[in-house]
Amino acid sequence: MPLPTVILPGYLESGVAYRSLEQSLQQLGFPAVTVALRRRDWIPTLGGRSVTPILQQLDATVKQILQQCNTSQINLIGHSAGGWLSRIYLGEKLYSGRGEVTSSVWQAHPVVATLITLGTPHVSQERWTRWNLDFVNQHYPGAFYKNVRYVCVAGKTIFGQRRRGSWLAYSSYQLTCGNGNTWGDGITPIEAAHLEGAQNIVIEGVRHSPRSSPMWYGSPEPLKAWVQYLV
């Protein structure tokens, strides 16, 4: 039987937005559950502050599904910021975010068989995000844990340019990797969505958000490109 899969939403997103992905995985035979975040749960993390409240909810979900399925490992899917949050969760270093008095450590890498990141900006030039991402990349560069399979999925959909229709993509890419004139999913550029040493995948035509139309990473067709790694 396939390992259970936990889905961690992206920044400022709720778990409800991932219900369709969760159901698609279940129909394919993969037990799946989404961390039941609400949009307001992200408020304490705004302005580059500690992401510990989100990681605590992730940890509670993982422990619950491990017990329910009577298993010792899970697969973890992190969308957008959920991908680099998952890398903190795997780690053994004390994490103390801005504005946090106490430090936390989860050491979850032994219980995660595969980490799949969807449109995750693994680097950032944006000052509020950079503190957390610098922590991740300094302590856990690339596909850091050899006992975890890392799969990083990027979208090739919009080329960033300073003109109508691609200005948002240009600005987001510029803020993420320092180069606006590049390909990405409309929010995250390809070069920021991949990690050294990971299984890096590019899917054409997908947009960043689960609320995007007509297709995002978790839509039925793009799903086929990465779901095999949950086996």
mmCIF file of N, CA and C in Angstrom, residues 111-217:
data_model
loop_
_atom_site.group_PDB
_atom_site.id
_atom_site.type_symbol
_atom_site.label_atom_id
_atom_site.label_comp_id
_atom_site.label_asym_id
_atom_site.label_seq_id
_atom_site.Cartn_x
_atom_site.Cartn_y
_atom_site.Cartn_z
ATOM 1 N N VAL A 111 10.942 10.478 8.959
ATOM 2 C CA VAL A 111 9.572 10.039 8.691
ATOM 3 C C VAL A 111 9.070 10.488 7.321
ATOM 4 N N VAL A 112 9.886 11.207 6.557
ATOM 5 C CA VAL A 112 9.484 11.671 5.224
ATOM 6 C C VAL A 112 10.274 10.906 4.166
ATOM 7 N N ALA A 113 9.580 10.092 3.391
ATOM 8 C CA ALA A 113 10.235 9.309 2.340
ATOM 9 C C ALA A 113 10.533 10.180 1.121
ATOM 10 N N THR A 114 9.546 10.973 0.711
ATOM 11 C CA THR A 114 9.679 11.832 -0.470
ATOM 12 C C THR A 114 9.102 13.204 -0.178
ATOM 13 N N LEU A 115 9.837 14.240 -0.562
ATOM 14 C CA LEU A 115 9.336 15.615 -0.499
ATOM 15 C C LEU A 115 9.166 16.120 -1.919
ATOM 16 N N ILE A 116 7.937 16.472 -2.276
ATOM 17 C CA ILE A 116 7.659 17.049 -3.590
ATOM 18 C C ILE A 116 7.299 18.513 -3.397
ATOM 19 N N THR A 117 8.030 19.399 -4.062
ATOM 20 C CA THR A 117 7.713 20.828 -3.990
ATOM 21 C C THR A 117 7.125 21.277 -5.321
ATOM 22 N N LEU A 118 6.038 22.012 -5.252
ATOM 23 C CA LEU A 118 5.325 22.482 -6.439
ATOM 24 C C LEU A 118 5.413 24.000 -6.526
ATOM 25 N N GLY A 119 6.158 24.496 -7.504
ATOM 26 C CA GLY A 119 6.274 25.943 -7.682
ATOM 27 C C GLY A 119 6.852 26.661 -6.488
ATOM 28 N N THR A 120 7.749 25.997 -5.775
ATOM 29 C CA THR A 120 8.333 26.585 -4.568
ATOM 30 C C THR A 120 9.483 27.530 -4.909
ATOM 31 N N PRO A 121 9.468 28.770 -4.403
ATOM 32 C CA PRO A 121 10.625 29.653 -4.558
ATOM 33 C C PRO A 121 11.674 29.289 -3.505
ATOM 34 N N HIS A 122 12.659 28.505 -3.892
ATOM 35 C CA HIS A 122 13.675 28.056 -2.939
ATOM 36 C C HIS A 122 14.734 29.126 -2.669
ATOM 37 N N VAL A 123 14.663 30.238 -3.394
ATOM 38 C CA VAL A 123 15.503 31.403 -3.116
ATOM 39 C C VAL A 123 14.615 32.639 -3.190
ATOM 40 N N SER A 124 15.065 33.744 -2.616
ATOM 41 C CA SER A 124 14.301 34.978 -2.697
ATOM 42 C C SER A 124 15.203 36.179 -2.468
ATOM 43 N N GLN A 125 14.922 37.260 -3.200
ATOM 44 C CA GLN A 125 15.601 38.530 -2.979
ATOM 45 C C GLN A 125 14.722 39.464 -2.141
ATOM 46 N N GLU A 126 13.473 39.035 -1.902
ATOM 47 C CA GLU A 126 12.514 39.861 -1.165
ATOM 48 C C GLU A 126 12.877 39.869 0.309
ATOM 49 N N ARG A 127 12.982 41.047 0.907
ATOM 50 C CA ARG A 127 13.600 41.167 2.234
ATOM 51 C C ARG A 127 12.808 40.470 3.334
ATOM 52 N N TRP A 128 11.470 40.413 3.214
ATOM 53 C CA TRP A 128 10.682 39.801 4.279
ATOM 54 C C TRP A 128 10.782 38.276 4.237
ATOM 55 N N THR A 129 10.963 37.725 3.053
ATOM 56 C CA THR A 129 11.066 36.271 2.912
ATOM 57 C C THR A 129 12.489 35.790 3.086
ATOM 58 N N ARG A 130 13.422 36.654 2.784
ATOM 59 C CA ARG A 130 14.810 36.229 2.676
ATOM 60 C C ARG A 130 15.380 35.682 3.988
ATOM 61 N N TRP A 131 14.974 36.229 5.136
ATOM 62 C CA TRP A 131 15.536 35.742 6.401
ATOM 63 C C TRP A 131 15.277 34.260 6.565
ATOM 64 N N ASN A 132 14.027 33.844 6.361
ATOM 65 C CA ASN A 132 13.677 32.436 6.502
ATOM 66 C C ASN A 132 14.357 31.571 5.447
ATOM 67 N N LEU A 133 14.372 32.044 4.206
ATOM 68 C CA LEU A 133 14.983 31.245 3.146
ATOM 69 C C LEU A 133 16.497 31.160 3.293
ATOM 70 N N ASP A 134 17.125 32.208 3.784
ATOM 71 C CA ASP A 134 18.559 32.138 4.054
ATOM 72 C C ASP A 134 18.841 31.083 5.124
ATOM 73 N N PHE A 135 17.975 31.004 6.133
ATOM 74 C CA PHE A 135 18.127 29.967 7.156
ATOM 75 C C PHE A 135 18.065 28.580 6.518
ATOM 76 N N VAL A 136 17.086 28.373 5.655
ATOM 77 C CA VAL A 136 16.918 27.073 4.994
ATOM 78 C C VAL A 136 18.143 26.722 4.146
ATOM 79 N N ASN A 137 18.573 27.642 3.305
ATOM 80 C CA ASN A 137 19.630 27.336 2.343
ATOM 81 C C ASN A 137 21.019 27.294 2.966
ATOM 82 N N GLN A 138 21.200 27.971 4.062
ATOM 83 C CA GLN A 138 22.486 27.887 4.763
ATOM 84 C C GLN A 138 22.623 26.567 5.514
ATOM 85 N N HIS A 139 21.530 26.104 6.106
ATOM 86 C CA HIS A 139 21.581 24.886 6.921
ATOM 87 C C HIS A 139 21.272 23.615 6.139
ATOM 88 N N TYR A 140 20.438 23.725 5.103
ATOM 89 C CA TYR A 140 19.998 22.533 4.359
ATOM 90 C C TYR A 140 20.077 22.780 2.848
ATOM 91 N N PRO A 141 21.271 23.061 2.319
ATOM 92 C CA PRO A 141 21.383 23.380 0.890
ATOM 93 C C PRO A 141 21.017 22.196 -0.008
ATOM 94 N N GLY A 142 20.336 22.506 -1.095
ATOM 95 C CA GLY A 142 20.011 21.487 -2.085
ATOM 96 C C GLY A 142 19.161 20.360 -1.521
ATOM 97 N N ALA A 143 19.313 19.181 -2.142
ATOM 98 C CA ALA A 143 18.614 17.977 -1.667
ATOM 99 C C ALA A 143 19.424 17.425 -0.498
ATOM 100 N N PHE A 144 19.261 18.025 0.650
ATOM 101 C CA PHE A 144 20.201 17.888 1.763
ATOM 102 C C PHE A 144 20.222 16.495 2.389
ATOM 103 N N TYR A 145 19.066 15.947 2.693
ATOM 104 C CA TYR A 145 19.017 14.657 3.386
ATOM 105 C C TYR A 145 18.990 13.509 2.371
ATOM 106 N N LYS A 146 19.985 12.661 2.426
ATOM 107 C CA LYS A 146 20.128 11.583 1.445
ATOM 108 C C LYS A 146 19.070 10.501 1.623
ATOM 109 N N ASN A 147 18.456 10.431 2.789
ATOM 110 C CA ASN A 147 17.404 9.442 3.020
ATOM 111 C C ASN A 147 16.028 9.931 2.555
ATOM 112 N N VAL A 148 15.976 11.173 2.039
ATOM 113 C CA VAL A 148 14.738 11.743 1.522
ATOM 114 C C VAL A 148 14.880 11.955 0.019
ATOM 115 N N ARG A 149 13.872 11.538 -0.745
ATOM 116 C CA ARG A 149 13.875 11.826 -2.177
ATOM 117 C C ARG A 149 13.225 13.192 -2.395
ATOM 118 N N TYR A 150 13.961 14.098 -3.008
ATOM 119 C CA TYR A 150 13.466 15.446 -3.296
ATOM 120 C C TYR A 150 13.033 15.521 -4.763
ATOM 121 N N VAL A 151 11.820 15.981 -4.986
ATOM 122 C CA VAL A 151 11.301 16.181 -6.341
ATOM 123 C C VAL A 151 10.787 17.615 -6.426
ATOM 124 N N CYS A 152 11.398 18.409 -7.287
ATOM 125 C CA CYS A 152 11.053 19.836 -7.390
ATOM 126 C C CYS A 152 10.419 20.116 -8.747
ATOM 127 N N VAL A 153 9.181 20.559 -8.723
ATOM 128 C CA VAL A 153 8.409 20.759 -9.949
ATOM 129 C C VAL A 153 8.248 22.251 -10.232
ATOM 130 N N ALA A 154 8.622 22.652 -11.441
ATOM 131 C CA ALA A 154 8.504 24.046 -11.873
ATOM 132 C C ALA A 154 7.565 24.134 -13.071
ATOM 133 N N GLY A 155 7.013 25.309 -13.291
ATOM 134 C CA GLY A 155 6.138 25.537 -14.431
ATOM 135 C C GLY A 155 6.779 26.458 -15.458
ATOM 136 N N LYS A 156 6.598 26.119 -16.733
ATOM 137 C CA LYS A 156 7.072 26.971 -17.832
ATOM 138 C C LYS A 156 5.845 27.449 -18.594
ATOM 139 N N THR A 157 5.339 28.599 -18.186
ATOM 140 C CA THR A 157 4.057 29.062 -18.708
ATOM 141 C C THR A 157 4.104 30.507 -19.191
ATOM 142 N N ILE A 158 4.736 31.382 -18.409
ATOM 143 C CA ILE A 158 4.769 32.806 -18.738
ATOM 144 C C ILE A 158 6.207 33.296 -18.709
ATOM 145 N N PHE A 159 6.623 33.962 -19.776
ATOM 146 C CA PHE A 159 7.933 34.606 -19.822
ATOM 147 C C PHE A 159 7.764 36.029 -19.299
ATOM 148 N N GLY A 160 8.522 36.381 -18.281
ATOM 149 C CA GLY A 160 8.392 37.688 -17.669
ATOM 150 C C GLY A 160 8.898 38.812 -18.557
ATOM 151 N N GLN A 161 8.033 39.807 -18.791
ATOM 152 C CA GLN A 161 8.415 40.963 -19.598
ATOM 153 C C GLN A 161 7.710 42.205 -19.065
ATOM 154 N N ARG A 162 8.293 43.337 -19.329
ATOM 155 C CA ARG A 162 7.686 44.599 -18.896
ATOM 156 C C ARG A 162 6.639 45.059 -19.906
ATOM 157 N N ARG A 163 5.569 44.284 -19.975
ATOM 158 C CA ARG A 163 4.471 44.671 -20.849
ATOM 159 C C ARG A 163 3.187 44.022 -20.344
ATOM 160 N N ARG A 164 2.058 44.510 -20.857
ATOM 161 C CA ARG A 164 0.760 44.031 -20.397
ATOM 162 C C ARG A 164 0.667 42.508 -20.573
ATOM 163 N N GLY A 165 0.158 41.858 -19.537
ATOM 164 C CA GLY A 165 -0.021 40.416 -19.595
ATOM 165 C C GLY A 165 1.109 39.633 -18.959
ATOM 166 N N SER A 166 2.274 40.245 -18.831
ATOM 167 C CA SER A 166 3.402 39.518 -18.234
ATOM 168 C C SER A 166 4.165 40.382 -17.229
ATOM 169 N N TRP A 167 3.566 41.545 -16.878
ATOM 170 C CA TRP A 167 4.232 42.436 -15.931
ATOM 171 C C TRP A 167 4.288 41.832 -14.524
ATOM 172 N N LEU A 168 3.206 41.210 -14.077
ATOM 173 C CA LEU A 168 3.194 40.594 -12.755
ATOM 174 C C LEU A 168 4.247 39.493 -12.670
ATOM 175 N N ALA A 169 4.328 38.678 -13.717
ATOM 176 C CA ALA A 169 5.331 37.614 -13.744
ATOM 177 C C ALA A 169 6.734 38.203 -13.690
ATOM 178 N N TYR A 170 6.968 39.237 -14.475
ATOM 179 C CA TYR A 170 8.282 39.893 -14.487
ATOM 180 C C TYR A 170 8.649 40.382 -13.082
ATOM 181 N N SER A 171 7.723 41.064 -12.439
ATOM 182 C CA SER A 171 7.993 41.626 -11.109
ATOM 183 C C SER A 171 8.260 40.531 -10.084
ATOM 184 N N SER A 172 7.464 39.457 -10.148
ATOM 185 C CA SER A 172 7.622 38.364 -9.194
ATOM 186 C C SER A 172 8.942 37.626 -9.413
ATOM 187 N N TYR A 173 9.273 37.371 -10.672
ATOM 188 C CA TYR A 173 10.542 36.693 -10.974
ATOM 189 C C TYR A 173 11.726 37.550 -10.523
ATOM 190 N N GLN A 174 11.640 38.850 -10.790
ATOM 191 C CA GLN A 174 12.705 39.776 -10.413
ATOM 192 C C GLN A 174 12.915 39.771 -8.903
ATOM 193 N N LEU A 175 11.808 39.773 -8.166
ATOM 194 C CA LEU A 175 11.862 39.793 -6.706
ATOM 195 C C LEU A 175 12.379 38.471 -6.144
ATOM 196 N N THR A 176 12.174 37.404 -6.895
ATOM 197 C CA THR A 176 12.567 36.078 -6.419
ATOM 198 C C THR A 176 14.024 35.759 -6.725
ATOM 199 N N CYS A 177 14.413 35.898 -7.996
ATOM 200 C CA CYS A 177 15.761 35.464 -8.379
ATOM 201 C C CYS A 177 16.642 36.576 -8.938
ATOM 202 N N GLY A 178 16.086 37.801 -9.034
ATOM 203 C CA GLY A 178 16.884 38.914 -9.528
ATOM 204 C C GLY A 178 16.854 39.083 -11.033
ATOM 205 N N ASN A 179 16.063 38.236 -11.720
ATOM 206 C CA ASN A 179 15.955 38.315 -13.170
ATOM 207 C C ASN A 179 14.498 38.184 -13.571
ATOM 208 N N GLY A 180 13.933 39.269 -14.118
ATOM 209 C CA GLY A 180 12.527 39.257 -14.514
ATOM 210 C C GLY A 180 12.284 38.641 -15.869
ATOM 211 N N ASN A 181 13.302 38.689 -16.738
ATOM 212 C CA ASN A 181 13.164 38.165 -18.095
ATOM 213 C C ASN A 181 13.515 36.687 -18.134
ATOM 214 N N THR A 182 12.602 35.870 -17.621
ATOM 215 C CA THR A 182 12.842 34.433 -17.583
ATOM 216 C C THR A 182 11.503 33.715 -17.557
ATOM 217 N N TRP A 183 11.538 32.388 -17.665
ATOM 218 C CA TRP A 183 10.321 31.593 -17.670
ATOM 219 C C TRP A 183 9.931 31.150 -16.261
ATOM 220 N N GLY A 184 8.633 30.993 -16.059
ATOM 221 C CA GLY A 184 8.141 30.478 -14.794
ATOM 222 C C GLY A 184 6.656 30.205 -14.862
ATOM 223 N N ASP A 185 6.049 30.027 -13.696
ATOM 224 C CA ASP A 185 4.612 29.706 -13.632
ATOM 225 C C ASP A 185 3.737 30.940 -13.430
ATOM 226 N N GLY A 186 4.338 32.112 -13.594
ATOM 227 C CA GLY A 186 3.622 33.369 -13.387
ATOM 228 C C GLY A 186 3.951 34.012 -12.061
ATOM 229 N N ILE A 187 4.482 33.219 -11.120
ATOM 230 C CA ILE A 187 4.902 33.717 -9.816
ATOM 231 C C ILE A 187 6.337 33.278 -9.501
ATOM 232 N N THR A 188 6.612 31.997 -9.668
ATOM 233 C CA THR A 188 7.937 31.449 -9.356
ATOM 234 C C THR A 188 8.699 31.101 -10.624
ATOM 235 N N PRO A 189 9.902 31.663 -10.810
ATOM 236 C CA PRO A 189 10.705 31.323 -11.989
ATOM 237 C C PRO A 189 11.274 29.914 -11.873
ATOM 238 N N ILE A 190 11.508 29.287 -13.007
ATOM 239 C CA ILE A 190 12.012 27.912 -13.025
ATOM 240 C C ILE A 190 13.287 27.775 -12.214
ATOM 241 N N GLU A 191 14.216 28.710 -12.398
ATOM 242 C CA GLU A 191 15.523 28.581 -11.746
ATOM 243 C C GLU A 191 15.428 28.616 -10.230
ATOM 244 N N ALA A 192 14.383 29.228 -9.685
ATOM 245 C CA ALA A 192 14.212 29.284 -8.232
ATOM 246 C C ALA A 192 13.464 28.072 -7.701
ATOM 247 N N ALA A 193 12.748 27.359 -8.578
ATOM 248 C CA ALA A 193 11.894 26.247 -8.157
ATOM 249 C C ALA A 193 12.637 24.918 -8.084
ATOM 250 N N HIS A 194 13.888 24.888 -8.546
ATOM 251 C CA HIS A 194 14.669 23.655 -8.561
ATOM 252 C C HIS A 194 15.769 23.679 -7.504
ATOM 253 N N LEU A 195 16.189 22.487 -7.074
ATOM 254 C CA LEU A 195 17.264 22.337 -6.102
ATOM 255 C C LEU A 195 18.355 21.439 -6.655
ATOM 256 N N GLU A 196 19.576 21.764 -6.331
ATOM 257 C CA GLU A 196 20.695 20.924 -6.744
ATOM 258 C C GLU A 196 20.579 19.563 -6.069
ATOM 259 N N GLY A 197 20.705 18.510 -6.858
ATOM 260 C CA GLY A 197 20.653 17.159 -6.337
ATOM 261 C C GLY A 197 19.257 16.560 -6.292
ATOM 262 N N ALA A 198 18.244 17.358 -6.605
ATOM 263 C CA ALA A 198 16.865 16.870 -6.609
ATOM 264 C C ALA A 198 16.486 16.322 -7.977
ATOM 265 N N GLN A 199 15.369 15.619 -8.040
ATOM 266 C CA GLN A 199 14.756 15.263 -9.319
ATOM 267 C C GLN A 199 13.968 16.497 -9.755
ATOM 268 N N ASN A 200 14.514 17.246 -10.707
ATOM 269 C CA ASN A 200 13.917 18.516 -11.112
ATOM 270 C C ASN A 200 13.087 18.348 -12.380
ATOM 271 N N ILE A 201 11.859 18.813 -12.323
ATOM 272 C CA ILE A 201 10.892 18.626 -13.404
ATOM 273 C C ILE A 201 10.345 19.975 -13.851
ATOM 274 N N VAL A 202 10.114 20.122 -15.163
ATOM 275 C CA VAL A 202 9.464 21.312 -15.713
ATOM 276 C C VAL A 202 8.202 20.875 -16.443
ATOM 277 N N ILE A 203 7.081 21.511 -16.115
ATOM 278 C CA ILE A 203 5.811 21.228 -16.785
ATOM 279 C C ILE A 203 5.345 22.486 -17.497
ATOM 280 N N GLU A 204 5.031 22.359 -18.767
ATOM 281 C CA GLU A 204 4.572 23.517 -19.539
ATOM 282 C C GLU A 204 3.072 23.733 -19.339
ATOM 283 N N GLY A 205 2.700 24.990 -19.274
ATOM 284 C CA GLY A 205 1.289 25.354 -19.252
ATOM 285 C C GLY A 205 0.627 25.435 -17.898
ATOM 286 N N VAL A 206 1.383 25.183 -16.815
ATOM 287 C CA VAL A 206 0.758 25.239 -15.487
ATOM 288 C C VAL A 206 0.961 26.612 -14.859
ATOM 289 N N ARG A 207 -0.052 27.065 -14.162
ATOM 290 C CA ARG A 207 0.043 28.312 -13.406
ATOM 291 C C ARG A 207 0.261 28.003 -11.930
ATOM 292 N N HIS A 208 0.638 29.026 -11.191
ATOM 293 C CA HIS A 208 1.134 28.838 -9.835
ATOM 294 C C HIS A 208 0.092 28.379 -8.829
ATOM 295 N N SER A 209 -1.062 28.995 -8.831
ATOM 296 C CA SER A 209 -2.013 28.833 -7.736
ATOM 297 C C SER A 209 -3.039 27.730 -7.988
ATOM 298 N N PRO A 210 -3.497 27.048 -6.915
ATOM 299 C CA PRO A 210 -4.577 26.071 -7.083
ATOM 300 C C PRO A 210 -5.892 26.719 -7.507
ATOM 301 N N ARG A 211 -5.962 28.030 -7.382
ATOM 302 C CA ARG A 211 -7.162 28.758 -7.811
ATOM 303 C C ARG A 211 -7.038 29.249 -9.252
ATOM 304 N N SER A 212 -5.909 28.906 -9.897
ATOM 305 C CA SER A 212 -5.676 29.373 -11.265
ATOM 306 C C SER A 212 -6.542 28.613 -12.265
ATOM 307 N N SER A 213 -6.850 29.280 -13.357
ATOM 308 C CA SER A 213 -7.581 28.672 -14.455
ATOM 309 C C SER A 213 -6.734 28.812 -15.727
ATOM 310 N N PRO A 214 -6.671 27.779 -16.569
ATOM 311 C CA PRO A 214 -7.407 26.519 -16.450
ATOM 312 C C PRO A 214 -6.634 25.397 -15.733
ATOM 313 N N MET A 215 -5.342 25.596 -15.467
ATOM 314 C CA MET A 215 -4.550 24.457 -15.007
ATOM 315 C C MET A 215 -3.437 24.890 -14.068
ATOM 316 N N TRP A 216 -3.275 24.129 -12.963
ATOM 317 C CA TRP A 216 -2.148 24.344 -12.067
ATOM 318 C C TRP A 216 -1.455 22.997 -11.836
ATOM 319 N N TYR A 217 -0.469 22.972 -10.950
ATOM 320 C CA TYR A 217 0.339 21.760 -10.744
ATOM 321 C C TYR A 217 -0.488 20.539 -10.336
#
